[in-house]
């Protein structure tokens, strides 16, 4: 790597903790105090409840009750922030096999009726969406990626696609009639797919696999949006291969056409790269 390039700060492409196992060490790292701060990390009883849940020893409703159990005089919103923090980390860091259970738990929490000072604490889990967006939806991630060691690109791609799976799973956990409904908004799927397939400068190795994940997880709902002409801010971007405007079946079919084109290009690149590699190896033996 060219060491003269200054790395650009961007959490959206970082790998801290990604690929961790849900073992004792992971839960210890996420139990208060974290980094010497009592306000961060969960309480020991919360860590134990989540650990039991991921082992399959408790149901979402039982785990939600254990996680939200009052702790001394701590405010409900502060307790919520601790829980959202560890669940956000778990969704990014732990293997994909845990994602469905974590999303089910989030859905259970989002339906709790708790209030504080007349305001809902859990309804819709808006705090989770805001926190996830702050960390993982930073718009300069492409520029920041260019400043990272190329040797880490494959792992960062894996993390990027995993994020798409988490986001699509959350969007489909509680889908509604509008693109902004869900634990996370369906609009993020429209954004991911349109940027991958409608932008000529897309990072195909990152963005096309992420778009494919959204189509796999939320394809039925996306087609419904196409049939009814669903509107979303993510589809209103100018200067792309498709005119800004609502979703439509024509746009859906254009996406399919683009995927077919990219598939053909990928096969050509793979084939010619293989031929070049064989020729280079043969010449090396001469």
Coordinates of N, CA and C in Angstrom, one line a residue, residues 1 5-14 138-149 153 156 160 201-203 206-207:
X1 N 0.8 -1.2 0.0 CA 0.0 0.0 0.0 C 0.9 1.2 0.0
X5 N -0.6 7.9 1.5 CA -2.0 8.2 1.5 C -2.5 8.3 2.9
X6 N -3.1 9.4 3.3 CA -3.7 9.6 4.6 C -5.0 8.9 4.7
X7 N -5.2 8.0 5.7 CA -6.4 7.3 5.9 C -7.5 8.3 6.3
X8 N -8.7 8.2 5.7 CA -9.8 9.0 6.0 C -10.7 8.3 7.0
X9 N -11.1 9.0 8.1 CA -11.9 8.4 9.1 C -13.3 8.1 8.6
X10 N -13.7 6.9 8.8 CA -15.1 6.5 8.4 C -15.5 5.2 9.0
X11 N -16.4 5.2 9.9 CA -16.8 3.9 10.6 C -17.4 3.0 9.7
X12 N -18.1 3.5 8.6 CA -18.8 2.6 7.7 C -18.0 1.5 7.0
X13 N -16.7 1.7 7.0 CA -15.8 0.7 6.4 C -14.9 0.0 7.3
X14 N -15.0 0.3 8.6 CA -14.1 -0.3 9.6 C -14.5 -1.7 9.9
X138 N -22.5 6.4 6.4 CA -21.8 7.6 6.1 C -21.5 7.7 4.6
X139 N -21.8 8.8 4.0 CA -21.8 9.0 2.6 C -20.4 9.0 1.9
X140 N -19.4 9.2 2.7 CA -18.1 9.3 2.1 C -17.3 8.0 2.2
X141 N -18.0 6.9 2.4 CA -17.4 5.6 2.6 C -16.5 5.1 1.4
X142 N -17.0 5.5 0.2 CA -16.2 5.1 -1.0 C -14.8 5.8 -1.1
X143 N -14.8 7.1 -0.7 CA -13.6 7.8 -0.7 C -12.7 7.3 0.4
X144 N -13.3 7.0 1.5 CA -12.5 6.4 2.6 C -11.9 5.1 2.3
X145 N -12.7 4.3 1.6 CA -12.2 2.9 1.2 C -10.9 3.0 0.3
X146 N -10.9 4.0 -0.5 CA -9.7 4.2 -1.4 C -8.4 4.5 -0.6
X147 N -8.5 4.9 0.7 CA -7.4 5.2 1.5 C -6.9 4.0 2.4
X148 N -7.6 2.9 2.2 CA -7.3 1.7 3.0 C -6.4 0.7 2.3
X149 N -5.7 -0.1 3.0 CA -4.8 -1.1 2.5 C -5.6 -2.0 1.5
X153 N -9.3 -5.3 1.4 CA -10.5 -5.0 0.6 C -11.5 -6.1 0.7
X156 N -13.3 -6.1 4.0 CA -14.3 -5.0 4.0 C -15.5 -5.2 3.1
X160 N -19.3 -5.2 4.3 CA -20.3 -4.3 3.6 C -21.5 -5.1 3.2
X201 N -20.4 5.0 -11.8 CA -19.2 4.9 -11.1 C -19.3 4.1 -9.8
X202 N -20.3 3.2 -9.8 CA -20.5 2.3 -8.7 C -19.2 1.4 -8.4
X203 N -19.0 1.1 -7.2 CA -17.9 0.1 -6.8 C -18.6 -1.3 -6.9
X206 N -18.3 -4.2 -4.3 CA -19.0 -3.9 -3.0 C -20.5 -3.8 -3.2
X207 N -20.9 -3.0 -4.2 CA -22.3 -2.5 -4.3 C -23.2 -3.5 -4.9

